[in-house]
mmCIF file of C-alpha atoms and ligand atoms in Angstrom:
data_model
loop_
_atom_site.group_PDB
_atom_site.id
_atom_site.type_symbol
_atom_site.label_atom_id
_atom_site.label_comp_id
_atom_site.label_asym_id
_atom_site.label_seq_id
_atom_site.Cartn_x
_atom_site.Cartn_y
_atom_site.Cartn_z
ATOM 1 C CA UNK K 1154 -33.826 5.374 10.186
ATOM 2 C CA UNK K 1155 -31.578 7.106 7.490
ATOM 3 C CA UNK K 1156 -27.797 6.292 7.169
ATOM 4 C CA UNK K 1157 -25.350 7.544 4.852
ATOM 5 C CA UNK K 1158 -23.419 5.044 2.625
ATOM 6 C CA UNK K 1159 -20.109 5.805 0.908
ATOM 7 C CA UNK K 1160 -18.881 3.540 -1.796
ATOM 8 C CA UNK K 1161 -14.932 3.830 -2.799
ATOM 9 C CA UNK K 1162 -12.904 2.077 -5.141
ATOM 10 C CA UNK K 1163 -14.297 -0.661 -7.976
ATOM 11 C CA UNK K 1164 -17.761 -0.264 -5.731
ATOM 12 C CA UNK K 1165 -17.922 3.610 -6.572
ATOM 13 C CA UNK K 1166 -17.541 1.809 -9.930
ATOM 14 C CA UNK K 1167 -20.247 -0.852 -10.075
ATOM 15 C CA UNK K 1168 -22.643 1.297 -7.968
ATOM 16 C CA UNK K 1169 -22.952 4.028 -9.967
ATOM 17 C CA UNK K 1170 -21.862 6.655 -6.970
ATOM 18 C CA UNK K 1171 -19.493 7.473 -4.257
ATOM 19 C CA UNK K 1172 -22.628 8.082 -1.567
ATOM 20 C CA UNK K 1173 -26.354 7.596 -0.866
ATOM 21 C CA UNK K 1174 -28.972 7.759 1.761
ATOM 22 C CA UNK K 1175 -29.911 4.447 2.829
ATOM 23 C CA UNK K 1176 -33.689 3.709 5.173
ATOM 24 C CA UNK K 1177 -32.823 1.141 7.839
ATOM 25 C CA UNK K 1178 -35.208 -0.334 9.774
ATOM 26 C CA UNK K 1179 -34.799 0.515 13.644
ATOM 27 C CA UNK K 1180 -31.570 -1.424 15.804
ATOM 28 C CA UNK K 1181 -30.593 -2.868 11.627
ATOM 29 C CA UNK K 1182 -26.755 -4.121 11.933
ATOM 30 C CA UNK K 1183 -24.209 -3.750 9.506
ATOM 31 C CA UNK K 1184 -24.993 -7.491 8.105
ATOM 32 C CA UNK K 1185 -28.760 -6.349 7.177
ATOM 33 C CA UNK K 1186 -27.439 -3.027 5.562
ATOM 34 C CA UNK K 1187 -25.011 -5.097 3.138
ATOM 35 C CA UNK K 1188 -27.749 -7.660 2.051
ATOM 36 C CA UNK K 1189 -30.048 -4.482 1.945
ATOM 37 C CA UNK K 1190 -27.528 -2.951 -0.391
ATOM 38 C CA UNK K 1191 -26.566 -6.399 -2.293
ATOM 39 C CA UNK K 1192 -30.674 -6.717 -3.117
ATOM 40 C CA UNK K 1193 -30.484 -3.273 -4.628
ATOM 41 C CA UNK K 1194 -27.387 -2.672 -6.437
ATOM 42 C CA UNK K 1195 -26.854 -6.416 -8.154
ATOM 43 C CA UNK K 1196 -23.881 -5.844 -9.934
ATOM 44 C CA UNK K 1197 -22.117 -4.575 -6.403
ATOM 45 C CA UNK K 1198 -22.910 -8.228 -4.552
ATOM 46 C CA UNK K 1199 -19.853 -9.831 -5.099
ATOM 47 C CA UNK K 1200 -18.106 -7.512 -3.633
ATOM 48 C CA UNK K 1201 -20.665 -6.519 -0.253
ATOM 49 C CA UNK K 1202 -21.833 -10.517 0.817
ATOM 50 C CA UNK K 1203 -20.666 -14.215 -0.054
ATOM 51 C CA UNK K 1204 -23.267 -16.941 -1.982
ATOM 52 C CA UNK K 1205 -24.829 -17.627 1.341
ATOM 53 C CA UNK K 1206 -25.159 -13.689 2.271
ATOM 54 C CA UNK K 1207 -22.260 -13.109 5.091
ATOM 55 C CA UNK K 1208 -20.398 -10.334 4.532
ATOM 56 C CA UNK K 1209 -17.313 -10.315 2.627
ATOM 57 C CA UNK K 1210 -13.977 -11.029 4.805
ATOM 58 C CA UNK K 1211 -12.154 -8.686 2.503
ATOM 59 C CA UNK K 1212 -14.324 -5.934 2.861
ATOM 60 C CA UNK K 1213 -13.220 -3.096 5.022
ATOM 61 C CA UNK K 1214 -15.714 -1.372 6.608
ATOM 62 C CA UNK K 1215 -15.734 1.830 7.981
ATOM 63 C CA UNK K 1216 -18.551 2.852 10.840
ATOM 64 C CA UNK K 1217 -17.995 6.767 11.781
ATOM 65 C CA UNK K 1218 -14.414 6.591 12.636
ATOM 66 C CA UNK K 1219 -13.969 3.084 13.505
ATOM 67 C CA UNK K 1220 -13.349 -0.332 11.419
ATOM 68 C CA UNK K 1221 -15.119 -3.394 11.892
ATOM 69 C CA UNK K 1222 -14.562 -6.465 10.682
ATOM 70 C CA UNK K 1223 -16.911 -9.245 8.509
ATOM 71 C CA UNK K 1224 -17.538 -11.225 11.145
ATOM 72 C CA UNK K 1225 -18.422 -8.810 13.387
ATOM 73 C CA UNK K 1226 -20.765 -7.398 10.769
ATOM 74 C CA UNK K 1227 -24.125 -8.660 12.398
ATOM 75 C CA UNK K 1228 -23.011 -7.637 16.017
ATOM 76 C CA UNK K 1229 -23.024 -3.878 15.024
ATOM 77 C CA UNK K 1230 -25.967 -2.620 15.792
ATOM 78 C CA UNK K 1231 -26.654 1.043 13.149
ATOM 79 C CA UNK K 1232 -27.992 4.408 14.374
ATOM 80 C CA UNK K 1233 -29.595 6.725 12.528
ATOM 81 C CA UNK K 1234 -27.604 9.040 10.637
ATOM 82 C CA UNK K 1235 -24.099 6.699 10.699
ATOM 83 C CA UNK K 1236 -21.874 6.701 8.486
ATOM 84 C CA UNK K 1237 -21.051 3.597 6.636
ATOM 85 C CA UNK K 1238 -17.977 3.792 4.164
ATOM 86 C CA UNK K 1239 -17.035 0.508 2.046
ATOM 87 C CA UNK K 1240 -13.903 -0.351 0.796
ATOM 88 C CA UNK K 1241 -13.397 -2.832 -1.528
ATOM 89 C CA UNK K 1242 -9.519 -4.464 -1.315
ATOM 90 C CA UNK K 1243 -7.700 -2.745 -4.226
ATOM 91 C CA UNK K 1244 -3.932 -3.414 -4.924
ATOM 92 C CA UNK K 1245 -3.036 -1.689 -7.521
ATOM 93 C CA UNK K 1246 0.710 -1.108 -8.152
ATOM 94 C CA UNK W 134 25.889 5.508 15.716
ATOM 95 C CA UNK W 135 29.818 4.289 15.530
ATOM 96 C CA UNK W 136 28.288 1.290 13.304
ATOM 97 C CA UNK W 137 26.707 3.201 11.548
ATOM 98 C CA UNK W 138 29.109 4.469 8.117
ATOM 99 C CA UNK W 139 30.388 7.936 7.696
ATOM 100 C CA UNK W 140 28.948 10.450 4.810
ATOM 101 C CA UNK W 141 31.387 11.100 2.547
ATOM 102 C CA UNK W 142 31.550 15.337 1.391
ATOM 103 C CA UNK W 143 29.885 14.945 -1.576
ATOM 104 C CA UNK W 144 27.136 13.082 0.195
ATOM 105 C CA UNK W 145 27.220 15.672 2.712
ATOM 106 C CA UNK W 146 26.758 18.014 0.080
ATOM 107 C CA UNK W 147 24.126 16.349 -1.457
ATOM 108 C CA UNK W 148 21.644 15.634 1.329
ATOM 109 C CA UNK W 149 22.374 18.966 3.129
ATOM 110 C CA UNK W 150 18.773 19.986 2.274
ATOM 111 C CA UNK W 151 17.466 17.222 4.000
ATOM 112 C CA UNK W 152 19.893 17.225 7.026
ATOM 113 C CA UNK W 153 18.284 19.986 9.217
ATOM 114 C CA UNK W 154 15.015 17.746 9.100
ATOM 115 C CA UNK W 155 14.136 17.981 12.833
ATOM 116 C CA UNK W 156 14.798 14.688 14.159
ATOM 117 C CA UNK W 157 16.877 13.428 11.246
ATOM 118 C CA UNK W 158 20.107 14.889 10.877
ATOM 119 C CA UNK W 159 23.353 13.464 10.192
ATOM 120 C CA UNK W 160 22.787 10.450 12.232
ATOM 121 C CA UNK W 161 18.837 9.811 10.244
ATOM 122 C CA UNK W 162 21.411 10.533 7.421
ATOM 123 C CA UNK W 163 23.592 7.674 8.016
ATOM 124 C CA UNK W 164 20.921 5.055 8.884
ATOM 125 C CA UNK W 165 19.429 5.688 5.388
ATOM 126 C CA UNK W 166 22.994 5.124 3.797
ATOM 127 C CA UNK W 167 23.258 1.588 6.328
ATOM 128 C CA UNK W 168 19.858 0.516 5.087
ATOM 129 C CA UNK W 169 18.396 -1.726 2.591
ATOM 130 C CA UNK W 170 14.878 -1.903 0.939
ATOM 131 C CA UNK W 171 13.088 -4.341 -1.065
ATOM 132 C CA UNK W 172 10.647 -2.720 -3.236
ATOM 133 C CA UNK W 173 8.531 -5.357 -4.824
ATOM 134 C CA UNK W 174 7.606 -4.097 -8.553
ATOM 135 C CA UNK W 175 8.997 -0.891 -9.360
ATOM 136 C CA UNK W 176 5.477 0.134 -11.781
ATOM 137 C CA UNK W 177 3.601 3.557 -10.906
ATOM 138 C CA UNK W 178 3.801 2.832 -6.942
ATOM 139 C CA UNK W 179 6.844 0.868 -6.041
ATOM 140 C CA UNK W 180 8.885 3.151 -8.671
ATOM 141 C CA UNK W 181 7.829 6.235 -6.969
ATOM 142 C CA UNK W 182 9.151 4.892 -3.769
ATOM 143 C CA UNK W 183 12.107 3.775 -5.349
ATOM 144 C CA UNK W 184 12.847 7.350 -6.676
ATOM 145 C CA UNK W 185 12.068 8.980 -3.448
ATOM 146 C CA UNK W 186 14.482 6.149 -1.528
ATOM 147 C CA UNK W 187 17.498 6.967 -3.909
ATOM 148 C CA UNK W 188 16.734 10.527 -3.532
ATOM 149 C CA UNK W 189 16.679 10.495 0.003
ATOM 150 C CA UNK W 190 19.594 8.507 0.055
ATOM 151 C CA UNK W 191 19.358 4.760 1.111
ATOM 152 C CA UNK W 192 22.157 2.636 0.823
ATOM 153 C CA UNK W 193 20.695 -0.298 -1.638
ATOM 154 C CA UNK W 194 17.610 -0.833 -3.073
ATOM 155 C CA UNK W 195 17.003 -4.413 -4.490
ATOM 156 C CA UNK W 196 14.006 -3.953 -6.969
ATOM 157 C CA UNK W 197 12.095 -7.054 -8.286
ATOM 158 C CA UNK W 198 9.985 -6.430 -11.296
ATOM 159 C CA UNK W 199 9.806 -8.706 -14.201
ATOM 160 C CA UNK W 200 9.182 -7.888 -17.461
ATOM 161 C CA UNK W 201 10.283 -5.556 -20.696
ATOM 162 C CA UNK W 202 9.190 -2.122 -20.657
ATOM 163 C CA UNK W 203 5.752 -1.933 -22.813
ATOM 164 C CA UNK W 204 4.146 1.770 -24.439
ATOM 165 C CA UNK W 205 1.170 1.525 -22.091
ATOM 166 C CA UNK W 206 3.322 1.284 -19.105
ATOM 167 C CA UNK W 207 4.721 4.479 -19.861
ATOM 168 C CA UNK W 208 1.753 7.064 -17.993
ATOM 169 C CA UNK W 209 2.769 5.772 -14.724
ATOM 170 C CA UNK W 210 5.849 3.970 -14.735
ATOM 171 C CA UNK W 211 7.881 7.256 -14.156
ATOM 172 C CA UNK W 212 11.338 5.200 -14.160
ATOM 173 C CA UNK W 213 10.936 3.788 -17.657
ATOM 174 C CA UNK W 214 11.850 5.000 -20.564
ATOM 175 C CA UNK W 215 10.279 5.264 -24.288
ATOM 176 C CA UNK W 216 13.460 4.426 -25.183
ATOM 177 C CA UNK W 217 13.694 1.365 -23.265
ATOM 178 C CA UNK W 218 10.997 -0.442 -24.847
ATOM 179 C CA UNK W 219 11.039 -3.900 -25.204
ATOM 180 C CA UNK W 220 14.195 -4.184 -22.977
ATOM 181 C CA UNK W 221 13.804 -4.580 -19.387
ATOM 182 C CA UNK W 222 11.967 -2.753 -16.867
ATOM 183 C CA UNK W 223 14.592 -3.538 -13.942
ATOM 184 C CA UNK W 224 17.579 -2.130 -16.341
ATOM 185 C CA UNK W 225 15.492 1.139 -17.129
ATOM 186 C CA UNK W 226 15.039 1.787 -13.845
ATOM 187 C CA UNK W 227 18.766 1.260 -12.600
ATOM 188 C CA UNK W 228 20.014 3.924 -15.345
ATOM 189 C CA UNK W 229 16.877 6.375 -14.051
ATOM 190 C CA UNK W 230 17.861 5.566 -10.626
ATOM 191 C CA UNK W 231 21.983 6.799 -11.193
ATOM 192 C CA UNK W 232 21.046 9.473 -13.201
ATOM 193 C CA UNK W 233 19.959 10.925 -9.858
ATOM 194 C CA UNK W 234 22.184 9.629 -7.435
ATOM 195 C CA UNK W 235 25.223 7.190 -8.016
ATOM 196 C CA UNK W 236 25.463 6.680 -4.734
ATOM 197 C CA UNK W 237 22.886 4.425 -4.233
ATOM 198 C CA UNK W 238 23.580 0.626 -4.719
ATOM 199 C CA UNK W 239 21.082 -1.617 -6.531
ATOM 200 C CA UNK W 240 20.502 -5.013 -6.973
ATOM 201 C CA UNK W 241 17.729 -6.044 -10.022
ATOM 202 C CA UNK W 242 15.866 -9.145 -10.155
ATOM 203 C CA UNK W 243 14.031 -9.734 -13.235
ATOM 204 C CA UNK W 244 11.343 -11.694 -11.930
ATOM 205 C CA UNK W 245 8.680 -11.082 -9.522
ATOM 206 C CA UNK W 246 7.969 -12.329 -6.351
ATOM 207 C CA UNK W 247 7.381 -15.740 -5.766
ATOM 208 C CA UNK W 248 7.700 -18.877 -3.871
ATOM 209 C CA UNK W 249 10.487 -19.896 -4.290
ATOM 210 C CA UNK W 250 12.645 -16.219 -4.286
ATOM 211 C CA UNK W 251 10.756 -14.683 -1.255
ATOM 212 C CA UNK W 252 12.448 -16.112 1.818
ATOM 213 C CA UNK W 253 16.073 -15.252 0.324
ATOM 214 C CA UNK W 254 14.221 -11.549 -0.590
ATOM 215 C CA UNK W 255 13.024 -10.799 2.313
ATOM 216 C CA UNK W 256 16.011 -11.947 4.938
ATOM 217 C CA UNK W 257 18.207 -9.187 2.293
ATOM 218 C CA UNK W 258 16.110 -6.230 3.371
ATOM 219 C CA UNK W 259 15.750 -4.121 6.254
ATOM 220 C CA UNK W 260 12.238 -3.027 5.321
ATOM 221 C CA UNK W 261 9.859 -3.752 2.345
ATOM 222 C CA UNK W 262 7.707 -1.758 0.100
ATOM 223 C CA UNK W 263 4.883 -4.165 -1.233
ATOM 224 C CA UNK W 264 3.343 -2.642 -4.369
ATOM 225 C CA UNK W 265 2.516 -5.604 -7.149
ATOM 226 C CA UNK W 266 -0.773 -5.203 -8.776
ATOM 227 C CA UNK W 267 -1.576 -8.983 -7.572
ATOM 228 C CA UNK W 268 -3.132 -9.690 -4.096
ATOM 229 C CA UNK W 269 -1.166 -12.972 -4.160
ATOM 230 C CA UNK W 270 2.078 -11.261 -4.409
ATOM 231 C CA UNK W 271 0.922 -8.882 -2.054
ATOM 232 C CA UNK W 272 0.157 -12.106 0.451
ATOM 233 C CA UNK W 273 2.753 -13.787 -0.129
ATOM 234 C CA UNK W 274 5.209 -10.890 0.965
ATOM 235 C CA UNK W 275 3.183 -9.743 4.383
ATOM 236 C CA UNK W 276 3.429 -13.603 5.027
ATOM 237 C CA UNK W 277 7.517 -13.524 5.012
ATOM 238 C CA UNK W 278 7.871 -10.018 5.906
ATOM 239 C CA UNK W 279 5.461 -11.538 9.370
ATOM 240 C CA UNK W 280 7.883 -14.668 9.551
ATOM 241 C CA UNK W 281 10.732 -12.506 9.711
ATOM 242 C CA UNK W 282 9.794 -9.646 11.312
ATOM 243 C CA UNK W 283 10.499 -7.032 8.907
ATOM 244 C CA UNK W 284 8.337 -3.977 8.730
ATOM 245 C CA UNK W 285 6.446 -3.618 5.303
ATOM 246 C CA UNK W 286 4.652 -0.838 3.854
ATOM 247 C CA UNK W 287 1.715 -1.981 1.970
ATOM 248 C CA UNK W 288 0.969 0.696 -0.676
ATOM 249 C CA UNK W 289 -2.338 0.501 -3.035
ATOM 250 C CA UNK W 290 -4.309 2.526 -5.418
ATOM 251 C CA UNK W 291 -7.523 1.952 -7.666
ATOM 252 C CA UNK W 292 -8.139 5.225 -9.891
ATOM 253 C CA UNK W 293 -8.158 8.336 -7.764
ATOM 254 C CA UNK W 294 -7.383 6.568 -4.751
ATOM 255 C CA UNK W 295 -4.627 5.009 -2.165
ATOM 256 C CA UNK W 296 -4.428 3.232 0.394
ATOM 257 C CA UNK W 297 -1.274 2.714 3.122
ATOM 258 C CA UNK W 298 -0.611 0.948 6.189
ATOM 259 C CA UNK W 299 2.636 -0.160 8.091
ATOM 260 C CA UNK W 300 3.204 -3.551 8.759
ATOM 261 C CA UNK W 301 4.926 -4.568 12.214
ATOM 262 C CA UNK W 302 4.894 -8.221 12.956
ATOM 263 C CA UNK W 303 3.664 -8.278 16.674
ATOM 264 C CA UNK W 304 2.298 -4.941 16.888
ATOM 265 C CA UNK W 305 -0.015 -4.271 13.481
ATOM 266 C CA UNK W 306 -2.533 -5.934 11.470
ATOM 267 C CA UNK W 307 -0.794 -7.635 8.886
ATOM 268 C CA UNK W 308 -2.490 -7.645 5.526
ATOM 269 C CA UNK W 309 -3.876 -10.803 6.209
ATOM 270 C CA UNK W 310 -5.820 -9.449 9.042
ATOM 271 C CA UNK W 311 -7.287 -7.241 6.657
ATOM 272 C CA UNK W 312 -7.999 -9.401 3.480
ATOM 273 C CA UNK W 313 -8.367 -13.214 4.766
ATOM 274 C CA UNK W 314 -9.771 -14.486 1.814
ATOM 275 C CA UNK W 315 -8.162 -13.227 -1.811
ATOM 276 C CA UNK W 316 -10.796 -10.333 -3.107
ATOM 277 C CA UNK W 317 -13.025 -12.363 -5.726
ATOM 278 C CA UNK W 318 -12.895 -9.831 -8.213
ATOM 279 C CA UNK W 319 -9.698 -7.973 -8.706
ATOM 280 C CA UNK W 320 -8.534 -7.034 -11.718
ATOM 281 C CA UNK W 321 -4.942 -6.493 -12.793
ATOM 282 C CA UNK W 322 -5.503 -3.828 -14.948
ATOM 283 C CA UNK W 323 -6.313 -0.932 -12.760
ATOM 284 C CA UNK W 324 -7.522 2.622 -13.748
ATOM 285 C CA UNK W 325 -4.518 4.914 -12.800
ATOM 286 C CA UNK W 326 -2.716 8.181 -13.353
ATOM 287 C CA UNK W 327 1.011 8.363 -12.587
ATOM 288 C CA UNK W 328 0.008 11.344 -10.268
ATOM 289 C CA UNK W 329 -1.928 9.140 -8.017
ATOM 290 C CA UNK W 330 0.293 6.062 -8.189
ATOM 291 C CA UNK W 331 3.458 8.668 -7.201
ATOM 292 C CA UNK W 332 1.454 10.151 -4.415
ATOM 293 C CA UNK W 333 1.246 6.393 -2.940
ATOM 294 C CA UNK W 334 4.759 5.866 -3.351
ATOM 295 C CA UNK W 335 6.085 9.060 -2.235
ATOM 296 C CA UNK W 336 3.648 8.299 1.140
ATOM 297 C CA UNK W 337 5.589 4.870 1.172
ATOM 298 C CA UNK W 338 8.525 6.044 0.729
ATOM 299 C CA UNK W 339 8.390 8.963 3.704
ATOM 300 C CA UNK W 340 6.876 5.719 6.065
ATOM 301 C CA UNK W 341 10.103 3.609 4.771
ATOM 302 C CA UNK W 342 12.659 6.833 5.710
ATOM 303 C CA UNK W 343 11.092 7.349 8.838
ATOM 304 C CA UNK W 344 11.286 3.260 10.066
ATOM 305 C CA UNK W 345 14.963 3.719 9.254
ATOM 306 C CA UNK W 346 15.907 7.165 10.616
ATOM 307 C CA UNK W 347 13.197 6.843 13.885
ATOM 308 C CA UNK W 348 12.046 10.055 13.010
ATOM 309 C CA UNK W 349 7.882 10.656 13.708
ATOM 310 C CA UNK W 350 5.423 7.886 14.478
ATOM 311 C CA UNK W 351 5.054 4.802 11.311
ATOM 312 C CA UNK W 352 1.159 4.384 9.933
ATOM 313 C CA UNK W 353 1.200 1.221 12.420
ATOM 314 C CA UNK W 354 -1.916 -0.012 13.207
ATOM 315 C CA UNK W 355 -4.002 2.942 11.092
ATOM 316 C CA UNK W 356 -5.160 3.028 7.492
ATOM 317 C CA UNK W 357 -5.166 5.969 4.947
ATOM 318 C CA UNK W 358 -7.112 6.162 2.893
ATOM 319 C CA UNK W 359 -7.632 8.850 0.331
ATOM 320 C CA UNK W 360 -9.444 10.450 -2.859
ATOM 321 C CA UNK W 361 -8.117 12.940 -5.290
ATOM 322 C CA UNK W 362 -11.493 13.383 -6.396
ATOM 323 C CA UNK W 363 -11.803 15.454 -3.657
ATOM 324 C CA UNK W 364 -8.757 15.648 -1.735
ATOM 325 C CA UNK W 365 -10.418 14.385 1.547
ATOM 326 C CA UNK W 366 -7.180 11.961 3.429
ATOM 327 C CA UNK W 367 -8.548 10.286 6.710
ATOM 328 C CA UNK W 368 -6.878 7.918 8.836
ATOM 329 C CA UNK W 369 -8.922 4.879 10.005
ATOM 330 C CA UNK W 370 -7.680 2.655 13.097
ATOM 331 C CA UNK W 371 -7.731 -1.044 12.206
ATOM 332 C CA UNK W 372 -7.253 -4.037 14.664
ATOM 333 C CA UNK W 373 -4.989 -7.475 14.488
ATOM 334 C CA UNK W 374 -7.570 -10.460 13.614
ATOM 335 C CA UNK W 375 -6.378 -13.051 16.730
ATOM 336 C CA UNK W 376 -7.324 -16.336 14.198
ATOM 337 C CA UNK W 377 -5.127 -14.761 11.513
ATOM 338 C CA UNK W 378 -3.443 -17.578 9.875
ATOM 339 C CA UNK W 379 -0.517 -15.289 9.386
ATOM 340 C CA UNK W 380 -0.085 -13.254 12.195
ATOM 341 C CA UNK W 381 -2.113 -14.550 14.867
ATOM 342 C CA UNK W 382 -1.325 -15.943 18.363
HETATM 343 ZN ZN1 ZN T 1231 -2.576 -10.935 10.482
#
């Protein structure tokens, strides 16, 4: 299945782009998605999954309308054409 | 509203713009002049609030920034001076701040915030704007603000974006709910424009007016986030964390 992924902040940065189509395999969570993207945009995996691959606590993450949280990353279950937006803490003053 | 103090006519006179506000009027008027904020640094962000609070009118501002005025603060830091560099940023902004209205009563501290100034910070203010370029200042303040139940407006921006969210202890995420661990990789120097870091601030600023006067409903429990890339704003819900080591039960 095909999801959209927006990237904002210092990811837009290290990514390269603010959006891209991702393939998903069929009932992929949000865990799978950010290793997914971690494998293939290196520079970006500090900021998408820890050393051992769980998903950043400071990461917001945006499904549709609704936030979920890290730990609740590999609970959410994707559907095809979601839309995924990460935000990356920023705090600048 | 009999504790609250009386407008003089010249402050009548001044805010009379702002006094037919639905909702606001001379009593909104009067809770602004019996207020206090603590706007932690007073760079692109907190010094746009800060200029938007004196307009508006609040009765004392206590701005913490430390620091001398540098050249390359000078494309966002709309209450220094090129004068004023090399001397301190607190003192520019005072003399920016009574240049447009006297009648606001600041305190400066020279030095940011910290451990040890916080708690005495924090118990001074009726509400705080958070805006240091550090996520450990940032912390630190949500932490005390929590403790003592003071609403905070946490106001961010990276580039051509912001990000805001209001702070009630009991009833919002804090910003520990949101960031648990310190982001790994966050860099103090920040790509910024003065037009984006005012557009945060002036945000904050309307979210600080509106605690005080009870006028409209606060950002509590929501997110916005936007990008001037595009101009697309959107509001995103966001939920207390019940193991947060700051605010949780
Ligand atoms: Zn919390």
């Amino acid at each position: 299945m095909k999801l959209r992924v927006q990237y904002t902040a210092q990811l837009r940065a290290v990514v390269g782009r603010a959006e891209e189509v991702v393939e998903l395999s069929e009932g992929g969570n949000l865990a799978e998605l950010l290793n997914l993207l971690a494998d293939s945009h290196s520079t970006a995996r500090p900021h998408l999954v820890t050393e051992v691959g769980q998903v950043r606590p400071s990461l917001l993450i945006v499904v549709n309308d609704s936030a979920v949280s890290a730990r609740e990353a590999a609970k959410t279950v994707l559907y095809s054409d979601d839309i995924v937006t990460l935000l990356p803490p920023i705090a600048g003053g | 509203m009999r504790d609250l103090p009386e407008l003089t006519p010249d402050e009548r006179g001044r805010y009379e713009w702002q006094l037919s506000v639905r909702d606001f009027g001379e009593e909104g008027q009067r809770r602004l002049k019996n207020a206090t904020v603590l706007v932690s640094r007073i760079g692109g962000v907190g010094g746009s609030a800060a200029m938007q609070l004196a307009a508006a009118g609040i009765g004392r501002l206590i701005l913490v920034h430390a620091g001398n005025v540098r050249l390359n603060d000078l494309n966002r830091q709309l209450l220094m001076t090129t004068d004023w560099i090399g001397k301190p940023r607190v003192e520019s902004a005072v003399r920016r701040l009574h240049e447009l209205n006297p009648h606001v009563e600041i305190e400066t501290v020279a030095e940011n915030v910290n451990d040890s100034n916080v708690a005495d910070l924090v118990s001074r203010c009726d509400v705080v704007v958070s805006a240091a370029p550090l996520f450990s200042e940032r912390l630190l303040m949500n932490r005390e603000a929590v403790r003592q139940q003071k609403p905070l407006v946490d106001s961010a921006m990276y580039e051509l974006e912001g990000r805001l969210t209001t702070i009630i202890a009991d009833q919002t995420p804090c910003l520990s709910c949101l960031y648990p661990e310190p982001p790994p990789n966050w860099k103090r120097e920040f790509p910024v424009f003065a037009a984006v870091a005012s557009t945060v601030g002036s945000l904050a600023a309307m979210e600080v007016i509106k605690l005080i006067a009870g006028v409209g409903e606060p950002l509590a429990s929501r997110m916005l986030t936007f990008d001037l890339r595009d101009m697309t704003f959107r509001t995103v819900p966001i939920a207390r964390q019940p193991d947060c080591p700051v605010c949780g039960a």
